[in-house]
Amino acid sequence: MESIDVISICKALGDVNRLEIVQMLSDGEKCGCRLLEKFEITQPTLSHHMRILVGCSLVNDRKDGKWHYYSLNYETLKRYEEYLDHLAHGTKKEAQI
């Protein structure tokens, strides 16, 4: 995993709202309107958070009509998990960024 990818993911998950969004998406795809119901934020603020999550590839975005649907990008999560696992176990070669 490239250093820029790790940095982007860490920054994205460093915000409590974005971390909660990722947790909400862990049980499946959600419409943006469902995510918005959970938070006391405006739609433009939710869009900002989703742009960051999609931008670092943690979240997939698909549009159906006027609605946006979001889901976790499990490939990115797996690569990030492997990176953290290598750090935790001192596997220097794989954990380097």
Short mmCIF file of N, CA, C and O in Angstrom, two decimals:
data_model
loop_
_atom_site.label_atom_id
_atom_site.label_comp_id
_atom_site.label_asym_id
_atom_site.label_seq_id
_atom_site.Cartn_x
_atom_site.Cartn_y
_atom_site.Cartn_z
N MET A 1 0.86 -1.17 0.00
CA MET A 1 0.00 0.00 0.00
C MET A 1 0.90 1.23 0.00
O MET A 1 1.83 1.32 0.79
N GLU A 2 0.64 2.17 -0.86
CA GLU A 2 1.44 3.39 -0.98
C GLU A 2 1.22 4.30 0.23
O GLU A 2 0.14 4.31 0.82
N SER A 3 2.22 5.07 0.56
CA SER A 3 2.13 5.96 1.72
C SER A 3 0.99 6.94 1.59
O SER A 3 0.28 7.23 2.56
N ILE A 4 0.74 7.46 0.39
CA ILE A 4 -0.35 8.41 0.19
C ILE A 4 -1.70 7.76 0.47
O ILE A 4 -2.61 8.39 1.00
N ASP A 5 -1.84 6.47 0.15
CA ASP A 5 -3.08 5.75 0.43
C ASP A 5 -3.29 5.61 1.93
O ASP A 5 -4.40 5.82 2.43
N VAL A 6 -2.25 5.25 2.65
CA VAL A 6 -2.34 5.08 4.10
C VAL A 6 -2.68 6.42 4.75
O VAL A 6 -3.56 6.49 5.62
N ILE A 7 -2.02 7.47 4.32
CA ILE A 7 -2.27 8.80 4.88
C ILE A 7 -3.72 9.22 4.63
O ILE A 7 -4.40 9.71 5.53
N SER A 8 -4.22 9.01 3.42
CA SER A 8 -5.59 9.39 3.08
C SER A 8 -6.61 8.63 3.91
O SER A 8 -7.59 9.20 4.39
N ILE A 9 -6.38 7.35 4.11
CA ILE A 9 -7.30 6.53 4.90
C ILE A 9 -7.28 6.97 6.36
O ILE A 9 -8.33 7.13 6.98
N CYS A 10 -6.09 7.19 6.90
CA CYS A 10 -5.99 7.64 8.29
C CYS A 10 -6.70 8.98 8.50
O CYS A 10 -7.42 9.17 9.49
N LYS A 11 -6.49 9.90 7.58
CA LYS A 11 -7.18 11.20 7.67
C LYS A 11 -8.70 11.03 7.58
O LYS A 11 -9.44 11.67 8.31
N ALA A 12 -9.14 10.18 6.67
CA ALA A 12 -10.58 9.97 6.49
C ALA A 12 -11.20 9.39 7.75
O ALA A 12 -12.28 9.81 8.18
N LEU A 13 -10.54 8.43 8.36
CA LEU A 13 -11.09 7.77 9.55
C LEU A 13 -10.86 8.59 10.82
O LEU A 13 -11.41 8.25 11.87
N GLY A 14 -10.11 9.68 10.71
CA GLY A 14 -9.85 10.53 11.86
C GLY A 14 -11.00 11.45 12.21
O GLY A 14 -10.96 12.13 13.24
N ASP A 15 -12.03 11.45 11.42
CA ASP A 15 -13.22 12.27 11.69
C ASP A 15 -14.31 11.36 12.23
O ASP A 15 -14.60 10.31 11.64
N VAL A 16 -14.93 11.75 13.33
CA VAL A 16 -15.93 10.90 13.99
C VAL A 16 -17.12 10.60 13.08
O VAL A 16 -17.63 9.47 13.06
N ASN A 17 -17.56 11.57 12.29
CA ASN A 17 -18.70 11.33 11.40
C ASN A 17 -18.34 10.31 10.32
O ASN A 17 -19.12 9.40 10.02
N ARG A 18 -17.15 10.46 9.74
CA ARG A 18 -16.74 9.52 8.70
C ARG A 18 -16.53 8.12 9.26
O ARG A 18 -16.88 7.12 8.62
N LEU A 19 -16.00 8.03 10.46
CA LEU A 19 -15.83 6.72 11.10
C LEU A 19 -17.20 6.07 11.33
O LEU A 19 -17.38 4.88 11.07
N GLU A 20 -18.17 6.85 11.78
CA GLU A 20 -19.53 6.32 11.97
C GLU A 20 -20.16 5.90 10.65
O GLU A 20 -20.88 4.90 10.59
N ILE A 21 -19.91 6.65 9.60
CA ILE A 21 -20.44 6.28 8.28
C ILE A 21 -19.88 4.93 7.85
O ILE A 21 -20.62 4.05 7.40
N VAL A 22 -18.57 4.74 8.02
CA VAL A 22 -17.95 3.46 7.67
C VAL A 22 -18.57 2.34 8.50
O VAL A 22 -18.88 1.27 7.98
N GLN A 23 -18.78 2.59 9.77
CA GLN A 23 -19.41 1.58 10.63
C GLN A 23 -20.83 1.27 10.15
O GLN A 23 -21.23 0.10 10.13
N MET A 24 -21.58 2.28 9.76
CA MET A 24 -22.94 2.06 9.26
C MET A 24 -22.93 1.23 7.98
O MET A 24 -23.81 0.39 7.77
N LEU A 25 -21.94 1.46 7.14
CA LEU A 25 -21.87 0.74 5.86
C LEU A 25 -21.37 -0.69 6.03
O LEU A 25 -21.44 -1.49 5.10
N SER A 26 -20.88 -1.03 7.22
CA SER A 26 -20.35 -2.38 7.44
C SER A 26 -21.42 -3.46 7.34
O SER A 26 -21.10 -4.62 7.12
N ASP A 27 -22.68 -3.09 7.45
CA ASP A 27 -23.73 -4.10 7.30
C ASP A 27 -24.46 -4.00 5.96
O ASP A 27 -25.53 -4.56 5.79
N GLY A 28 -23.85 -3.28 5.01
CA GLY A 28 -24.41 -3.25 3.66
C GLY A 28 -24.57 -1.86 3.09
O GLY A 28 -24.39 -0.86 3.78
N GLU A 29 -24.89 -1.85 1.82
CA GLU A 29 -25.06 -0.61 1.06
C GLU A 29 -26.18 0.25 1.66
O GLU A 29 -27.20 -0.27 2.11
N LYS A 30 -25.95 1.56 1.64
CA LYS A 30 -26.95 2.50 2.15
C LYS A 30 -27.10 3.66 1.18
O LYS A 30 -26.14 4.12 0.58
N CYS A 31 -28.32 4.15 1.10
CA CYS A 31 -28.61 5.37 0.35
C CYS A 31 -28.12 6.56 1.16
O CYS A 31 -28.16 6.54 2.40
N GLY A 32 -27.64 7.58 0.47
CA GLY A 32 -27.19 8.78 1.15
C GLY A 32 -28.26 9.38 2.07
O GLY A 32 -27.94 9.90 3.13
N CYS A 33 -29.51 9.26 1.67
CA CYS A 33 -30.59 9.80 2.50
C CYS A 33 -30.68 9.07 3.84
O CYS A 33 -31.00 9.68 4.86
N ARG A 34 -30.38 7.78 3.86
CA ARG A 34 -30.39 7.00 5.12
C ARG A 34 -29.23 7.41 6.02
O ARG A 34 -29.37 7.48 7.23
N LEU A 35 -28.10 7.68 5.40
CA LEU A 35 -26.95 8.14 6.18
C LEU A 35 -27.23 9.50 6.79
O LEU A 35 -26.91 9.76 7.95
N LEU A 36 -27.86 10.37 6.01
CA LEU A 36 -28.15 11.72 6.47
C LEU A 36 -29.09 11.72 7.68
O LEU A 36 -28.96 12.56 8.57
N GLU A 37 -30.02 10.76 7.73
CA GLU A 37 -30.96 10.67 8.85
C GLU A 37 -30.25 10.46 10.18
O GLU A 37 -30.74 10.88 11.22
N LYS A 38 -29.11 9.81 10.16
CA LYS A 38 -28.37 9.45 11.37
C LYS A 38 -27.65 10.65 11.99
O LYS A 38 -27.42 10.70 13.18
N PHE A 39 -27.29 11.61 11.17
CA PHE A 39 -26.45 12.72 11.62
C PHE A 39 -27.21 14.03 11.65
O PHE A 39 -28.18 14.22 10.92
N GLU A 40 -26.74 14.95 12.46
CA GLU A 40 -27.31 16.29 12.51
C GLU A 40 -26.44 17.21 11.67
O GLU A 40 -25.83 18.16 12.16
N ILE A 41 -26.35 16.88 10.37
CA ILE A 41 -25.56 17.66 9.43
C ILE A 41 -26.40 17.93 8.19
O ILE A 41 -27.42 17.28 7.97
N THR A 42 -25.94 18.86 7.39
CA THR A 42 -26.66 19.19 6.16
C THR A 42 -26.24 18.23 5.05
O THR A 42 -25.21 17.55 5.14
N GLN A 43 -27.00 18.22 3.98
CA GLN A 43 -26.68 17.37 2.83
C GLN A 43 -25.33 17.75 2.22
O GLN A 43 -24.54 16.86 1.90
N PRO A 44 -25.01 19.04 2.08
CA PRO A 44 -23.68 19.38 1.55
C PRO A 44 -22.54 18.87 2.44
O PRO A 44 -21.49 18.47 1.94
N THR A 45 -22.75 18.87 3.74
CA THR A 45 -21.72 18.36 4.66
C THR A 45 -21.56 16.86 4.48
O THR A 45 -20.44 16.34 4.46
N LEU A 46 -22.67 16.14 4.34
CA LEU A 46 -22.59 14.70 4.08
C LEU A 46 -21.86 14.45 2.76
O LEU A 46 -21.00 13.57 2.70
N SER A 47 -22.17 15.23 1.75
CA SER A 47 -21.49 15.08 0.45
C SER A 47 -19.99 15.28 0.59
O SER A 47 -19.20 14.55 -0.02
N HIS A 48 -19.59 16.24 1.41
CA HIS A 48 -18.17 16.47 1.65
C HIS A 48 -17.52 15.24 2.28
O HIS A 48 -16.47 14.78 1.83
N HIS A 49 -18.15 14.69 3.31
CA HIS A 49 -17.62 13.49 3.97
C HIS A 49 -17.55 12.31 2.99
O HIS A 49 -16.56 11.58 2.97
N MET A 50 -18.57 12.16 2.17
CA MET A 50 -18.59 11.04 1.24
C MET A 50 -17.53 11.20 0.16
O MET A 50 -16.91 10.22 -0.26
N ARG A 51 -17.28 12.43 -0.28
CA ARG A 51 -16.21 12.67 -1.27
C ARG A 51 -14.85 12.23 -0.71
O ARG A 51 -14.04 11.64 -1.42
N ILE A 52 -14.63 12.49 0.56
CA ILE A 52 -13.37 12.10 1.19
C ILE A 52 -13.27 10.57 1.28
O ILE A 52 -12.24 9.98 0.95
N LEU A 53 -14.36 9.91 1.70
CA LEU A 53 -14.35 8.45 1.84
C LEU A 53 -14.23 7.76 0.48
O LEU A 53 -13.54 6.76 0.35
N VAL A 54 -14.90 8.30 -0.52
CA VAL A 54 -14.80 7.74 -1.87
C VAL A 54 -13.42 8.05 -2.45
O VAL A 54 -12.80 7.19 -3.10
N GLY A 55 -12.91 9.24 -2.18
CA GLY A 55 -11.62 9.65 -2.70
C GLY A 55 -10.45 8.79 -2.24
O GLY A 55 -9.49 8.59 -2.98
N CYS A 56 -10.53 8.27 -1.03
CA CYS A 56 -9.45 7.41 -0.54
C CYS A 56 -9.78 5.93 -0.77
O CYS A 56 -9.07 5.05 -0.27
N SER A 57 -10.84 5.68 -1.51
CA SER A 57 -11.25 4.33 -1.93
C SER A 57 -11.76 3.44 -0.80
O SER A 57 -11.83 2.23 -0.96
N LEU A 58 -12.13 4.02 0.34
CA LEU A 58 -12.74 3.21 1.40
C LEU A 58 -14.19 2.88 1.07
O LEU A 58 -14.72 1.86 1.51
N VAL A 59 -14.83 3.76 0.30
CA VAL A 59 -16.26 3.63 0.01
C VAL A 59 -16.48 3.69 -1.50
O VAL A 59 -15.83 4.48 -2.20
N ASN A 60 -17.38 2.86 -1.97
CA ASN A 60 -17.83 2.89 -3.37
C ASN A 60 -19.09 3.73 -3.44
O ASN A 60 -19.89 3.76 -2.50
N ASP A 61 -19.28 4.38 -4.56
CA ASP A 61 -20.44 5.24 -4.80
C ASP A 61 -21.09 4.83 -6.11
O ASP A 61 -20.40 4.64 -7.11
N ARG A 62 -22.40 4.65 -6.07
CA ARG A 62 -23.12 4.42 -7.32
C ARG A 62 -24.38 5.28 -7.32
O ARG A 62 -24.98 5.53 -6.28
N LYS A 63 -24.73 5.74 -8.49
CA LYS A 63 -25.90 6.61 -8.62
C LYS A 63 -27.01 5.83 -9.30
O LYS A 63 -26.78 5.12 -10.28
N ASP A 64 -28.21 5.97 -8.76
CA ASP A 64 -29.40 5.36 -9.33
C ASP A 64 -30.47 6.44 -9.37
O ASP A 64 -31.06 6.77 -8.34
N GLY A 65 -30.68 7.01 -10.55
CA GLY A 65 -31.59 8.15 -10.65
C GLY A 65 -30.97 9.34 -9.94
O GLY A 65 -29.83 9.70 -10.18
N LYS A 66 -31.71 9.92 -9.01
CA LYS A 66 -31.18 11.06 -8.27
C LYS A 66 -30.54 10.66 -6.95
O LYS A 66 -30.03 11.50 -6.22
N TRP A 67 -30.53 9.37 -6.64
CA TRP A 67 -30.01 8.88 -5.37
C TRP A 67 -28.60 8.34 -5.50
O TRP A 67 -28.25 7.71 -6.49
N HIS A 68 -27.81 8.57 -4.47
CA HIS A 68 -26.47 7.99 -4.39
C HIS A 68 -26.50 6.88 -3.35
O HIS A 68 -27.05 7.05 -2.26
N TYR A 69 -25.89 5.75 -3.71
CA TYR A 69 -25.79 4.61 -2.81
C TYR A 69 -24.32 4.36 -2.52
O TYR A 69 -23.48 4.43 -3.41
N TYR A 70 -24.05 4.05 -1.26
CA TYR A 70 -22.68 3.89 -0.82
C TYR A 70 -22.49 2.51 -0.20
O TYR A 70 -23.37 1.99 0.48
N SER A 71 -21.30 1.95 -0.43
CA SER A 71 -20.94 0.66 0.15
C SER A 71 -19.44 0.67 0.43
O SER A 71 -18.69 1.46 -0.14
N LEU A 72 -19.02 -0.21 1.32
CA LEU A 72 -17.60 -0.31 1.63
C LEU A 72 -16.84 -0.94 0.48
O LEU A 72 -17.35 -1.84 -0.18
N ASN A 73 -15.64 -0.48 0.27
CA ASN A 73 -14.74 -1.07 -0.71
C ASN A 73 -13.88 -2.08 0.04
O ASN A 73 -12.89 -1.72 0.68
N TYR A 74 -14.27 -3.35 0.00
CA TYR A 74 -13.61 -4.37 0.80
C TYR A 74 -12.19 -4.65 0.32
O TYR A 74 -11.35 -5.07 1.11
N GLU A 75 -11.89 -4.39 -0.93
CA GLU A 75 -10.53 -4.58 -1.42
C GLU A 75 -9.58 -3.61 -0.72
O GLU A 75 -8.50 -3.99 -0.26
N THR A 76 -9.97 -2.35 -0.63
CA THR A 76 -9.15 -1.36 0.06
C THR A 76 -9.04 -1.68 1.54
O THR A 76 -7.97 -1.58 2.13
N LEU A 77 -10.16 -2.06 2.15
CA LEU A 77 -10.13 -2.41 3.57
C LEU A 77 -9.19 -3.59 3.84
O LEU A 77 -8.46 -3.59 4.83
N LYS A 78 -9.19 -4.55 2.96
CA LYS A 78 -8.33 -5.72 3.12
C LYS A 78 -6.85 -5.30 3.01
O LYS A 78 -6.02 -5.74 3.82
N ARG A 79 -6.52 -4.47 2.05
CA ARG A 79 -5.14 -4.00 1.90
C ARG A 79 -4.70 -3.19 3.12
O ARG A 79 -3.58 -3.32 3.60
N TYR A 80 -5.60 -2.36 3.65
CA TYR A 80 -5.30 -1.56 4.84
C TYR A 80 -5.14 -2.47 6.06
O TYR A 80 -4.24 -2.28 6.87
N GLU A 81 -5.98 -3.47 6.16
CA GLU A 81 -5.89 -4.45 7.25
C GLU A 81 -4.54 -5.18 7.19
O GLU A 81 -3.87 -5.37 8.22
N GLU A 82 -4.14 -5.60 6.00
CA GLU A 82 -2.85 -6.28 5.84
C GLU A 82 -1.70 -5.37 6.23
O GLU A 82 -0.75 -5.80 6.88
N TYR A 83 -1.79 -4.10 5.84
CA TYR A 83 -0.77 -3.14 6.21
C TYR A 83 -0.65 -3.03 7.73
O TYR A 83 0.44 -3.10 8.29
N LEU A 84 -1.79 -2.87 8.41
CA LEU A 84 -1.80 -2.76 9.87
C LEU A 84 -1.31 -4.05 10.53
O LEU A 84 -0.60 -4.01 11.53
N ASP A 85 -1.70 -5.19 9.96
CA ASP A 85 -1.26 -6.47 10.49
C ASP A 85 0.25 -6.59 10.43
O ASP A 85 0.89 -7.05 11.38
N HIS A 86 0.83 -6.17 9.32
CA HIS A 86 2.28 -6.22 9.19
C HIS A 86 2.95 -5.28 10.19
O HIS A 86 4.00 -5.62 10.75
N LEU A 87 2.36 -4.14 10.43
CA LEU A 87 2.90 -3.22 11.44
C LEU A 87 2.83 -3.86 12.83
O LEU A 87 3.80 -3.80 13.60
N ALA A 88 1.70 -4.45 13.14
CA ALA A 88 1.48 -5.03 14.46
C ALA A 88 2.41 -6.21 14.74
O ALA A 88 2.78 -6.46 15.89
N HIS A 89 2.78 -6.92 13.70
CA HIS A 89 3.63 -8.09 13.86
C HIS A 89 5.08 -7.84 13.50
O HIS A 89 5.89 -8.77 13.44
N GLY A 90 5.41 -6.59 13.22
CA GLY A 90 6.80 -6.23 12.96
C GLY A 90 7.36 -6.76 11.66
O GLY A 90 8.55 -6.95 11.52
N THR A 91 6.48 -7.02 10.68
CA THR A 91 6.95 -7.48 9.38
C THR A 91 7.38 -6.26 8.59
O THR A 91 6.61 -5.66 7.85
N LYS A 92 8.62 -5.90 8.76
CA LYS A 92 9.14 -4.64 8.22
C LYS A 92 8.97 -4.52 6.71
O LYS A 92 8.56 -3.48 6.21
N LYS A 93 9.25 -5.57 5.99
CA LYS A 93 9.22 -5.52 4.52
C LYS A 93 7.85 -5.09 3.99
O LYS A 93 7.74 -4.22 3.14
N GLU A 94 6.79 -5.68 4.49
CA GLU A 94 5.44 -5.41 3.99
C GLU A 94 4.85 -4.13 4.56
O GLU A 94 3.98 -3.54 3.98
N ALA A 95 5.30 -3.71 5.76
CA ALA A 95 4.69 -2.57 6.42
C ALA A 95 5.27 -1.24 5.97
O ALA A 95 4.78 -0.21 6.33
N GLN A 96 6.34 -1.27 5.20
CA GLN A 96 6.96 -0.02 4.78
C GLN A 96 6.03 0.79 3.91
O GLN A 96 5.32 0.24 3.07
N ILE A 97 6.06 2.08 4.12
CA ILE A 97 5.28 2.99 3.28
C ILE A 97 6.21 3.94 2.58
O ILE A 97 7.34 4.08 2.93
#
